[in-house]
Coordinates of C-alpha atoms and ligand atoms in Angstrom, one line a residue:
Chain C
M1 CA 34.6 -9.1 59.3
N2 CA 31.8 -9.0 56.9
K3 CA 29.2 -11.4 58.3
L4 CA 27.3 -11.6 55.1
I5 CA 30.1 -13.6 53.4
P6 CA 29.9 -16.7 55.7
F7 CA 26.1 -16.4 55.7
W8 CA 25.7 -16.5 52.0
S9 CA 28.4 -19.0 51.6
I10 CA 26.8 -21.5 54.0
L11 CA 23.4 -20.9 52.4
K12 CA 24.8 -21.4 48.9
K13 CA 26.7 -24.6 49.9
D14 CA 23.5 -26.1 51.4
M15 CA 21.5 -25.2 48.4
K16 CA 24.0 -26.8 46.1
N17 CA 24.8 -29.8 48.2
Y18 CA 21.4 -30.7 49.4
Y19 CA 18.4 -28.7 48.3
L20 CA 19.1 -28.6 44.6
K21 CA 20.2 -32.3 44.4
P22 CA 17.9 -34.2 42.1
P23 CA 16.4 -36.5 44.8
N24 CA 15.5 -33.6 46.9
I25 CA 14.1 -31.5 44.1
S26 CA 12.0 -34.4 42.9
W27 CA 10.7 -35.1 46.4
G28 CA 10.2 -31.4 47.0
I29 CA 8.1 -31.1 43.8
I30 CA 6.5 -34.5 43.8
F31 CA 5.1 -34.2 47.3
P32 CA 3.1 -31.0 46.7
I33 CA 2.0 -32.3 43.3
A34 CA 0.8 -35.5 44.9
W35 CA -1.1 -33.5 47.6
T36 CA -2.5 -31.3 45.0
L37 CA -3.7 -34.2 42.8
M38 CA -5.1 -36.2 45.7
F39 CA -7.2 -33.3 46.9
F40 CA -8.1 -31.8 43.6
I41 CA -9.2 -35.0 41.9
R42 CA -11.6 -35.7 44.7
S43 CA -13.2 -32.2 44.6
E44 CA -15.5 -31.9 41.6
T45 CA -16.2 -28.2 41.6
A46 CA -14.0 -25.2 41.3
V47 CA -15.3 -23.9 44.7
N48 CA -13.9 -27.0 46.3
I49 CA -10.5 -26.5 44.9
R50 CA -10.3 -23.1 46.4
S51 CA -11.5 -24.3 49.8
I52 CA -8.9 -27.0 49.8
L53 CA -6.0 -24.8 48.6
P54 CA -5.0 -23.5 52.1
G55 CA -4.5 -27.0 53.4
V56 CA -2.6 -28.2 50.4
M57 CA -0.3 -25.2 50.6
A58 CA 0.3 -25.6 54.3
L59 CA 1.1 -29.3 54.0
S60 CA 3.5 -28.8 51.2
V61 CA 5.4 -26.3 53.3
L62 CA 5.3 -28.6 56.3
F63 CA 6.5 -31.7 54.5
G64 CA 9.0 -29.7 52.5
T65 CA 10.8 -28.2 55.5
T66 CA 10.6 -30.3 58.7
S67 CA 12.9 -33.0 57.5
M68 CA 15.3 -30.8 55.7
L69 CA 17.4 -29.9 58.7
A70 CA 17.5 -33.5 59.6
V71 CA 19.6 -33.9 56.5
T72 CA 21.6 -30.8 56.5
I73 CA 22.5 -30.9 60.2
T74 CA 22.3 -34.5 61.3
F75 CA 24.3 -35.6 58.3
E76 CA 27.0 -33.0 58.8
R77 CA 27.1 -33.8 62.4
R78 CA 27.9 -37.4 61.6
S79 CA 30.6 -36.6 59.1
R80 CA 31.9 -34.1 61.7
S81 CA 32.0 -31.3 59.1
F82 CA 29.5 -29.5 61.3
E83 CA 32.3 -28.9 63.8
R84 CA 33.9 -26.6 61.2
L85 CA 30.9 -24.4 61.4
L86 CA 30.8 -24.4 65.2
L87 CA 34.5 -23.4 65.2
A88 CA 34.1 -20.6 62.7
P89 CA 34.3 -17.0 64.1
I90 CA 30.6 -16.5 63.6
S91 CA 27.9 -16.4 66.2
L92 CA 25.7 -19.4 66.7
N93 CA 22.6 -17.4 65.8
L94 CA 24.0 -16.3 62.5
L95 CA 25.2 -19.9 61.8
M96 CA 21.7 -21.4 62.5
L97 CA 20.0 -18.7 60.4
A98 CA 22.3 -19.5 57.5
K99 CA 21.5 -23.2 58.0
T100 CA 17.8 -22.7 58.1
T101 CA 17.3 -20.0 55.4
G102 CA 17.7 -22.5 52.6
A103 CA 14.9 -24.7 54.0
I104 CA 12.6 -21.7 54.5
I105 CA 13.1 -20.6 50.9
F106 CA 12.5 -24.1 49.7
G107 CA 9.3 -24.4 51.8
V108 CA 7.9 -21.2 50.4
I109 CA 8.6 -22.4 46.8
N110 CA 6.9 -25.7 47.6
A111 CA 3.8 -23.8 48.8
F112 CA 3.3 -22.1 45.5
I113 CA 3.4 -25.2 43.4
P114 CA -0.2 -26.1 44.3
V115 CA -1.2 -22.5 43.6
I116 CA 0.2 -22.8 40.1
F117 CA -1.9 -26.0 39.6
A118 CA -5.0 -24.4 41.0
S119 CA -4.6 -21.3 38.8
F120 CA -5.3 -23.5 35.8
L121 CA -8.3 -25.1 37.3
T122 CA -10.1 -22.3 39.1
D123 CA -10.5 -18.6 39.5
L124 CA -8.0 -17.2 42.0
S125 CA -9.2 -13.7 42.2
N126 CA -10.0 -11.9 45.4
I127 CA -7.2 -13.5 47.3
N128 CA -5.2 -11.4 49.8
W129 CA -1.8 -12.5 48.4
I130 CA 0.2 -10.5 50.9
A131 CA -1.4 -12.2 53.8
A132 CA -1.2 -15.6 52.0
F133 CA 2.5 -15.0 51.3
L134 CA 3.2 -13.9 54.9
S135 CA 1.5 -16.9 56.4
V136 CA 3.3 -19.3 54.0
L137 CA 6.5 -17.6 55.1
L138 CA 5.7 -17.9 58.7
I139 CA 4.6 -21.5 58.4
A140 CA 7.9 -22.2 56.6
V141 CA 9.9 -20.5 59.3
T142 CA 8.1 -22.3 62.1
S143 CA 8.2 -25.7 60.6
T144 CA 11.9 -25.3 59.6
F145 CA 12.7 -24.3 63.1
L146 CA 10.7 -27.3 64.3
G147 CA 12.9 -29.4 62.0
L148 CA 15.9 -27.7 63.5
F149 CA 14.7 -28.5 67.0
I150 CA 14.2 -32.1 66.0
A151 CA 17.6 -32.3 64.3
V152 CA 19.3 -30.9 67.4
S153 CA 17.6 -33.4 69.7
V154 CA 18.6 -36.6 67.9
S155 CA 21.8 -38.0 66.5
E156 CA 20.7 -40.2 63.6
V157 CA 19.1 -39.1 60.3
F158 CA 16.4 -41.9 60.6
E159 CA 15.6 -40.8 64.2
A160 CA 15.0 -37.3 62.9
Q161 CA 12.7 -38.6 60.2
T162 CA 10.7 -40.6 62.7
F163 CA 10.5 -37.8 65.1
S164 CA 9.3 -35.3 62.5
N165 CA 6.5 -37.6 61.6
F166 CA 5.6 -37.8 65.2
F167 CA 4.9 -34.1 64.9
R168 CA 3.7 -33.9 61.4
F169 CA 0.8 -36.4 61.3
P170 CA -1.0 -35.2 64.4
M171 CA -0.6 -31.6 63.1
M172 CA -2.1 -32.6 59.8
F173 CA -5.2 -34.0 61.5
L174 CA -5.6 -31.4 64.2
C175 CA -4.9 -28.2 62.4
G176 CA -8.4 -27.8 61.1
L177 CA -7.5 -28.9 57.6
F178 CA -9.6 -32.1 57.2
I179 CA -12.0 -31.5 60.0
P180 CA -12.7 -27.9 61.1
I181 CA -11.6 -27.4 64.6
P182 CA -15.0 -26.6 66.1
N183 CA -16.1 -30.0 64.8
L184 CA -13.3 -31.9 66.5
P185 CA -14.0 -33.8 69.7
V186 CA -13.9 -31.3 72.6
V187 CA -10.9 -33.1 74.3
L188 CA -8.8 -32.6 71.1
Q189 CA -9.6 -29.0 70.6
P190 CA -7.1 -27.6 73.1
L191 CA -4.4 -29.7 71.4
S192 CA -5.2 -28.0 68.1
F193 CA -4.4 -24.7 69.6
L194 CA -1.0 -25.9 70.7
L195 CA 0.0 -26.7 67.2
P196 CA 1.6 -23.9 65.1
L197 CA 0.1 -25.2 61.8
T198 CA -3.4 -24.5 63.1
Y199 CA -2.6 -20.8 63.0
G200 CA -0.9 -20.9 59.7
V201 CA -3.8 -22.7 58.1
D202 CA -6.2 -20.3 59.6
I203 CA -4.5 -17.2 58.1
L204 CA -4.4 -18.9 54.8
K205 CA -8.1 -19.7 55.0
T206 CA -8.9 -16.1 55.8
A207 CA -6.6 -14.8 53.0
I208 CA -8.0 -17.2 50.4
N209 CA -11.6 -17.9 51.3
Q210 CA -12.4 -15.6 54.3
T211 CA -13.2 -18.7 56.3
G212 CA -10.7 -18.5 59.1
F213 CA -12.0 -17.9 62.6
I214 CA -8.9 -16.6 64.5
P215 CA -8.1 -13.0 64.0
P216 CA -5.1 -13.0 61.6
W217 CA -2.9 -10.7 63.7
I218 CA -3.2 -13.1 66.7
S219 CA -2.2 -16.0 64.4
F220 CA 0.8 -14.0 63.2
L221 CA 1.9 -13.3 66.7
V222 CA 1.4 -16.9 67.8
L223 CA 3.5 -18.1 64.8
L224 CA 6.2 -15.6 65.6
A225 CA 6.2 -16.7 69.2
F226 CA 6.5 -20.4 68.1
S227 CA 9.4 -19.6 65.8
L228 CA 11.3 -17.6 68.3
F229 CA 10.7 -20.3 71.0
L230 CA 11.8 -23.1 68.7
F231 CA 14.9 -21.2 67.5
L232 CA 16.0 -20.3 71.0
M233 CA 15.5 -23.8 72.3
S234 CA 17.5 -25.2 69.4
T235 CA 20.5 -22.8 69.8
R236 CA 20.3 -23.5 73.6
N237 CA 20.5 -27.2 73.0
I238 CA 23.4 -26.8 70.6
Q239 CA 25.3 -24.8 73.2
K240 CA 24.6 -27.4 75.7
K241 CA 25.1 -30.6 73.7
W242 CA 27.5 -29.9 70.9
I243 CA 29.8 -27.4 72.6
Y244 CA 30.2 -30.0 75.3
Chain I
M1 CA 63.1 -13.5 74.3
S2 CA 59.9 -14.7 72.8
S3 CA 56.5 -13.6 74.0
T4 CA 53.7 -15.8 75.2
I5 CA 50.9 -16.3 72.8
I6 CA 48.9 -19.0 74.6
E7 CA 48.6 -19.0 78.4
V8 CA 46.7 -21.8 80.1
N9 CA 46.1 -21.9 83.8
R10 CA 44.8 -24.8 85.9
L11 CA 42.6 -25.9 83.1
S12 CA 40.3 -28.9 83.8
K13 CA 37.6 -30.8 82.1
Y14 CA 35.5 -33.4 83.9
F15 CA 33.1 -35.9 82.3
G16 CA 31.1 -36.9 85.3
N17 CA 33.7 -38.4 87.7
L18 CA 36.4 -38.7 85.0
K19 CA 39.0 -36.0 85.0
A20 CA 39.8 -36.0 81.3
V21 CA 42.0 -32.9 81.8
D22 CA 43.2 -32.2 85.3
E23 CA 44.5 -28.8 86.2
I24 CA 47.0 -28.3 83.5
S25 CA 49.0 -25.1 83.2
F26 CA 51.3 -24.2 80.4
S27 CA 52.2 -21.5 78.0
V28 CA 53.2 -21.4 74.3
N29 CA 55.6 -18.8 72.9
K30 CA 55.0 -16.9 69.8
G31 CA 56.7 -18.6 66.8
E32 CA 57.3 -22.0 68.4
I33 CA 56.1 -25.4 67.7
F34 CA 54.7 -26.8 70.9
G35 CA 53.6 -30.4 71.2
F36 CA 51.5 -32.4 73.6
L37 CA 52.8 -36.0 73.7
G38 CA 50.8 -38.7 75.3
P39 CA 49.1 -42.0 74.9
N40 CA 45.5 -42.4 73.8
G41 CA 43.0 -41.1 76.3
A42 CA 45.5 -38.8 77.9
G43 CA 43.3 -35.8 77.3
K44 CA 45.0 -34.3 74.2
T45 CA 41.9 -33.9 72.1
T46 CA 39.9 -32.6 75.0
T47 CA 42.5 -29.9 75.6
I48 CA 42.6 -28.8 72.0
N49 CA 38.8 -28.7 72.0
M50 CA 38.8 -26.4 75.0
L51 CA 41.4 -24.2 73.5
T52 CA 39.5 -23.8 70.2
G53 CA 36.0 -23.5 71.6
L54 CA 34.4 -26.9 71.0
A55 CA 34.5 -27.9 74.6
R56 CA 33.7 -25.8 77.7
P57 CA 36.3 -26.0 80.5
S58 CA 35.1 -27.1 83.9
S59 CA 37.5 -24.7 85.4
G60 CA 40.7 -22.7 84.7
S61 CA 41.6 -20.0 82.3
I62 CA 42.8 -19.7 78.7
Y63 CA 44.4 -16.6 77.1
I64 CA 45.2 -16.7 73.4
A65 CA 46.9 -13.7 71.8
G66 CA 45.8 -11.6 74.8
E67 CA 42.1 -12.5 74.5
D68 CA 40.1 -14.5 77.0
G69 CA 39.6 -17.8 75.3
I70 CA 36.5 -18.6 77.3
K71 CA 34.6 -15.4 77.2
N72 CA 35.8 -14.1 73.8
I73 CA 36.1 -17.3 71.9
K74 CA 34.6 -16.0 68.7
K75 CA 37.4 -13.3 68.6
V76 CA 40.0 -15.9 69.3
Q77 CA 38.6 -18.1 66.5
Q78 CA 39.3 -15.4 64.0
L79 CA 43.0 -15.7 64.8
I80 CA 43.5 -19.4 64.9
G81 CA 43.4 -22.3 62.5
I82 CA 42.1 -25.7 63.5
V83 CA 42.9 -29.1 62.1
P84 CA 40.9 -31.8 63.8
D85 CA 42.0 -35.4 64.3
E86 CA 39.7 -36.5 61.5
S87 CA 39.7 -35.0 58.0
N88 CA 36.2 -33.5 58.1
L89 CA 35.7 -31.5 54.9
Y90 CA 32.7 -31.9 52.6
D91 CA 32.7 -35.2 50.7
E92 CA 30.8 -33.9 47.6
M93 CA 32.8 -30.7 47.1
S94 CA 36.1 -30.5 45.3
G95 CA 39.3 -29.6 46.9
L96 CA 39.1 -26.1 45.6
E97 CA 35.5 -25.6 46.6
N98 CA 36.2 -26.9 50.1
L99 CA 39.1 -24.4 50.5
I100 CA 37.0 -21.5 49.2
F101 CA 34.1 -22.4 51.4
C102 CA 36.4 -22.6 54.5
A103 CA 37.9 -19.2 53.6
S104 CA 34.4 -17.7 53.4
L105 CA 33.7 -18.7 57.0
Y106 CA 36.5 -16.3 58.0
G107 CA 35.1 -13.5 55.9
L108 CA 37.4 -13.8 52.9
D109 CA 35.8 -12.7 49.7
K110 CA 35.7 -15.1 46.7
Q111 CA 38.4 -13.4 44.7
K112 CA 41.0 -13.4 47.5
S113 CA 40.1 -16.9 48.7
E114 CA 40.3 -18.4 45.3
K115 CA 43.8 -17.1 44.7
R116 CA 44.9 -18.3 48.1
A117 CA 43.3 -21.7 47.6
K118 CA 45.0 -22.3 44.4
Q119 CA 48.3 -21.3 45.9
L120 CA 47.8 -23.7 48.8
L121 CA 46.8 -26.5 46.5
A122 CA 50.0 -26.0 44.6
Q123 CA 52.1 -25.8 47.7
F124 CA 50.6 -29.0 49.1
G125 CA 51.1 -30.9 45.9
L126 CA 47.3 -31.1 45.3
D127 CA 46.9 -28.9 42.3
N128 CA 46.2 -31.8 40.0
T129 CA 43.4 -33.1 42.2
G130 CA 41.8 -29.7 43.1
K131 CA 38.8 -30.5 40.9
R132 CA 38.1 -34.0 42.3
P133 CA 35.5 -34.4 45.1
F134 CA 37.0 -34.7 48.5
K135 CA 35.6 -38.2 49.0
A136 CA 37.8 -39.4 46.1
Y137 CA 41.0 -38.3 47.9
S138 CA 43.4 -40.8 49.6
K139 CA 43.8 -40.5 53.3
G140 CA 47.0 -38.6 53.1
M141 CA 45.6 -36.2 50.5
K142 CA 42.5 -35.7 52.7
R143 CA 44.7 -34.8 55.6
K144 CA 46.8 -32.4 53.6
L145 CA 43.7 -30.6 52.3
T146 CA 42.3 -30.4 55.8
I147 CA 45.5 -28.7 56.9
A148 CA 45.3 -26.4 53.9
A149 CA 41.7 -25.5 55.0
G150 CA 43.0 -24.8 58.5
I151 CA 45.5 -22.2 57.2
I152 CA 43.4 -20.7 54.4
H153 CA 42.8 -17.5 56.4
Q154 CA 46.5 -17.2 57.4
P155 CA 46.0 -17.7 61.2
Q156 CA 48.6 -16.6 63.7
I157 CA 48.3 -19.9 65.5
L158 CA 47.6 -23.3 64.1
F159 CA 46.1 -26.1 66.2
L160 CA 46.6 -29.7 64.9
D161 CA 45.3 -32.8 66.6
E162 CA 47.4 -35.8 65.7
P163 CA 48.3 -34.5 62.2
T164 CA 49.9 -37.6 61.0
T165 CA 48.0 -40.4 62.7
G166 CA 46.6 -43.0 60.4
I167 CA 48.2 -41.8 57.1
D168 CA 51.0 -43.2 55.0
V169 CA 54.6 -42.5 55.8
E170 CA 55.3 -40.4 52.7
S171 CA 52.3 -38.1 53.3
A172 CA 53.3 -37.9 57.0
R173 CA 56.8 -36.8 56.0
Q174 CA 55.4 -34.1 53.6
I175 CA 53.1 -32.9 56.3
R176 CA 55.9 -32.5 58.8
Q177 CA 57.9 -30.6 56.2
L178 CA 54.9 -28.3 55.4
L179 CA 54.4 -27.6 59.1
Q180 CA 58.1 -26.7 59.5
E181 CA 57.9 -24.3 56.5
L182 CA 54.7 -22.8 58.0
N183 CA 56.5 -22.3 61.3
H184 CA 59.5 -20.6 59.6
Q185 CA 57.1 -18.2 58.0
G186 CA 56.0 -17.2 61.5
T187 CA 53.0 -19.4 62.4
T188 CA 52.9 -20.6 66.0
I189 CA 51.9 -24.3 66.1
F190 CA 50.3 -26.3 68.8
L191 CA 50.0 -30.0 68.0
T192 CA 49.3 -33.2 69.7
T193 CA 50.7 -36.6 68.9
H194 CA 51.3 -40.0 70.3
Y195 CA 54.3 -40.5 68.1
I196 CA 57.5 -39.8 70.0
E197 CA 59.6 -39.4 66.9
E198 CA 57.2 -36.9 65.6
A199 CA 57.5 -34.8 68.8
E200 CA 61.2 -35.1 68.7
R201 CA 61.5 -34.1 65.0
L202 CA 59.0 -31.3 65.0
C203 CA 58.6 -29.7 68.4
H204 CA 60.7 -27.0 70.0
R205 CA 59.0 -27.7 73.3
I206 CA 57.1 -30.7 74.5
G207 CA 54.6 -31.4 77.2
F208 CA 54.2 -35.0 78.3
I209 CA 50.5 -35.5 79.1
V210 CA 49.3 -38.6 80.9
K211 CA 45.9 -39.2 82.4
G212 CA 44.9 -35.6 82.1
K213 CA 48.0 -34.2 83.8
I214 CA 51.1 -32.6 82.4
V215 CA 53.9 -34.6 84.0
R216 CA 56.8 -32.8 82.4
I217 CA 57.3 -29.9 80.1
G218 CA 60.4 -28.5 78.5
Q219 CA 62.6 -27.8 75.5
L220 CA 63.7 -30.9 73.6
S221 CA 67.3 -30.3 74.7
E222 CA 66.4 -29.9 78.3
L223 CA 64.4 -33.1 78.3
M224 CA 67.2 -35.0 76.5
Q225 CA 69.9 -33.7 78.9
D226 CA 67.9 -35.1 81.8
A227 CA 68.0 -38.6 80.3
Q228 CA 71.6 -38.4 79.2
K229 CA 72.5 -38.5 82.8
D230 CA 71.4 -42.1 82.6
N231 CA 73.4 -45.0 81.4
I232 CA 71.4 -47.6 79.4
V233 CA 72.3 -51.1 78.4
E234 CA 70.0 -53.2 76.2
F235 CA 70.1 -57.0 76.2
T236 CA 68.7 -59.0 73.4
L237 CA 67.3 -62.2 74.7
E238 CA 66.0 -65.4 73.1
T239 CA 62.6 -64.7 74.7
Y240 CA 61.4 -62.0 76.9
C241 CA 59.1 -62.7 79.9
T242 CA 57.8 -60.5 82.7
E243 CA 59.0 -62.9 85.4
L244 CA 62.5 -62.3 84.2
Q245 CA 62.0 -58.6 84.2
N246 CA 60.7 -58.8 87.8
A247 CA 63.5 -61.1 88.9
L248 CA 66.1 -58.6 87.4
A249 CA 64.4 -55.7 89.2
T250 CA 64.6 -57.6 92.5
E251 CA 68.2 -58.6 91.9
F252 CA 69.4 -55.2 90.9
P253 CA 67.2 -52.7 92.8
E254 CA 69.5 -49.8 92.1
T255 CA 68.7 -50.0 88.4
N256 CA 65.6 -49.5 86.4
V257 CA 64.5 -52.4 84.3
T258 CA 62.1 -52.0 81.4
K259 CA 61.0 -53.9 78.3
A260 CA 62.1 -52.7 74.9
E261 CA 60.6 -53.5 71.6
G262 CA 61.3 -57.1 70.5
E263 CA 62.8 -59.7 72.9
K264 CA 64.8 -57.0 74.6
I265 CA 65.3 -55.8 78.1
R266 CA 66.7 -52.4 79.1
I267 CA 68.7 -51.6 82.2
S268 CA 69.2 -48.0 83.1
S269 CA 71.0 -46.4 86.0
P270 CA 72.5 -43.1 87.0
E271 CA 75.8 -45.1 87.6
R272 CA 77.9 -46.7 84.9
I273 CA 76.6 -50.3 84.4
E274 CA 78.9 -53.1 85.0
L275 CA 77.9 -56.0 82.7
M276 CA 79.3 -59.0 84.5
P277 CA 76.8 -59.3 87.3
F278 CA 74.0 -59.3 84.6
M279 CA 75.7 -61.9 82.5
K280 CA 76.1 -64.1 85.6
F281 CA 72.5 -63.6 86.4
F282 CA 71.4 -64.7 82.9
A283 CA 73.8 -67.6 83.0
Q284 CA 72.5 -68.8 86.4
N285 CA 68.9 -68.6 85.1
Q286 CA 69.8 -70.2 81.8
V287 CA 68.6 -67.3 79.8
P288 CA 70.3 -67.1 76.3
V289 CA 71.6 -63.6 75.6
Y290 CA 72.6 -62.7 72.1
E291 CA 73.6 -59.1 72.4
A292 CA 74.4 -56.4 74.9
R293 CA 74.5 -52.9 73.7
V294 CA 75.1 -49.5 75.3
I295 CA 72.3 -47.2 74.2
R296 CA 72.4 -43.4 73.9
P297 CA 69.2 -42.3 75.5
S298 CA 66.5 -41.0 73.1
L299 CA 63.4 -39.0 73.8
E300 CA 61.7 -42.4 74.0
D301 CA 63.7 -43.2 77.0
V302 CA 63.0 -39.9 78.6
F303 CA 59.4 -40.4 78.0
V304 CA 59.3 -43.9 79.4
K305 CA 61.3 -42.8 82.4
I306 CA 59.2 -39.8 83.2
T307 CA 55.8 -41.2 82.5
G308 CA 56.3 -44.8 83.4
I309 CA 54.4 -45.7 80.2
E310 CA 55.8 -48.6 78.1
L311 CA 56.5 -47.9 74.5
S312 CA 54.1 -50.6 73.3
E313 CA 51.3 -48.7 75.0
M314 CA 52.2 -45.6 72.9
K315 CA 52.4 -47.5 69.7
K316 CA 48.8 -48.6 70.0
E317 CA 46.7 -46.9 67.4
R318 CA 43.6 -45.3 68.8
E319 CA 40.4 -47.2 68.6
G320 CA 37.3 -45.9 67.0
R321 CA 36.0 -42.7 68.4
K322 CA 33.4 -43.1 71.2
K323 CA 30.0 -41.3 71.1
Ligands
ADP401 N1 32.6 -36.4 75.2 C1 33.1 -37.2 76.1 N2 32.4 -37.7 77.1 C2 32.9 -38.5 78.0 N3 34.2 -38.8 78.1 C3 35.0 -38.3 77.2 C4 34.5 -37.5 76.1 N4 35.6 -37.1 75.4 C5 36.7 -37.7 75.9 N5 36.4 -38.4 77.0 C6 37.3 -39.2 77.8 O1 38.3 -38.3 78.2 C7 39.6 -38.9 78.2 C8 40.5 -38.1 77.3 O2 40.1 -38.2 76.0 P1 40.8 -37.5 74.8 O3 41.0 -36.1 75.1 O4 40.1 -37.8 73.6 O5 42.2 -38.2 74.8 P2 43.4 -38.2 73.7 O6 43.0 -37.2 72.6 O7 44.6 -37.8 74.4 O8 43.4 -39.6 73.1 C9 39.4 -40.3 77.7 O9 39.3 -41.1 78.9 C10 38.0 -40.2 77.0 O10 37.4 -41.5 77.1
MG402 MG1 42.7 -37.6 70.6

């Protein structure tokens, strides 16, 4: 059997049924725009816009992805259509990759909306776009899998939303975006290093402004490890809870 | 002789202390319609879920088309079609889109699946509604489309969990006919039901399942023969009461006394039943009797006799799903 057929088909269905629905598009676009405006309006000089760009990009990805799976999985669980996917002759890994790819793509697109804005306002030369793209991709993968992990751990859509905020807001404040990590209270610093977003933001900082302080290859490895861990935990939970 | 296509051995599923399915063993022959008949909570859904890969057996073995149904479930899933007890297609998608999507899960390409989907919509009398979203379908249409989705990849074996529960009589009739046609074309069917007439009309072989155990299994004719040894008389009373049933049972210990639908009482016995002692008993107890009828045993009687379950118990619709 050609495994690409179910993979594309699940991805396409989710895109059509959820990601490209008007409310989702508008939220997906409005959120990054709001972030962008909020930060950019406050920063008067072009230099500031560039220094704030990594954070805005990272947040757009984070907010564009973590709650997606809460919709596409929790919702389908409740209507029991998800059982169909579990009963299909495809491996659980392939199924979950198909379910998450849409959110990852969506997250990456979200990240570049602030970039488009910034390109009108400031000079974006001397940016390592490859590193920037890779880090955006990895942030999207990690936070999508975090969303997956959350969706698998709860049974109601609203629980998933609450639970994702429980992760998102601490991450926002501790990832070095508003306050550089070295300036955080010493007790909070170790916590920062437990959060995947910290590493993603740091690569972006390096790629855009050369202001990161963690060697990028370490950050890449850490993000990969986080992704792998969250994905494996999620599929393990599905095996345990949903194939009962 | 037919060959075995499903072979289940001492299959169990425990939920904590509850034995939802308790060491059941049975086999299904290629090309037959096999039915599990039992009341709510008997373990029918749990069994289907174990056979199809949604539930993990606590112990026992499953072989489907020669494959190990526990170790190689993904291989088995390629060969089977599954129709769950609830119509669970995608609300927003049209009938046609739903079918094409389901086909893709089994690796069918767009061209092939579209052709087959259209053909199924026509066969199921849904061709006029193929463009409507699933949520706009009536219950009966939803169930039909769910069945179509279950056979879109032309499975060798089709599993159906209570295919006609909760839908209108006409749709139920059409569904039974479709299943029979499908079976004539060679599909083996495993279904569950709590409708005795449905099992009787549709199934070649039936397993009675009660409290997680198979209490009897056999061909319809075998099961009927069993009961036809019995003689049954049904009395229509003014009012039925349990005290009367108990009193009769004490008075005529060699017979079996049960309640029938309405204000009726049934006496069954392996011997021919003499009516006079009963009439005398009713007269003595001043119970008005309007009718006495000799009944030819039906599958219902067989079921009641073997399982000890009253028919009223079977007629109860299932309550909302737990969880
Ligand atoms: N996931 C579950 N957790 C705990 N108990 C369950 C679960 N599923 C079913 N049961 C119990 O197992 C028994 C059999 O249920 P089920 O297989 O749904 O019966 P049926 O389909 O014959 O009505 C019932 O007592 C039911 O309450
Ligand atoms: Mg059931």
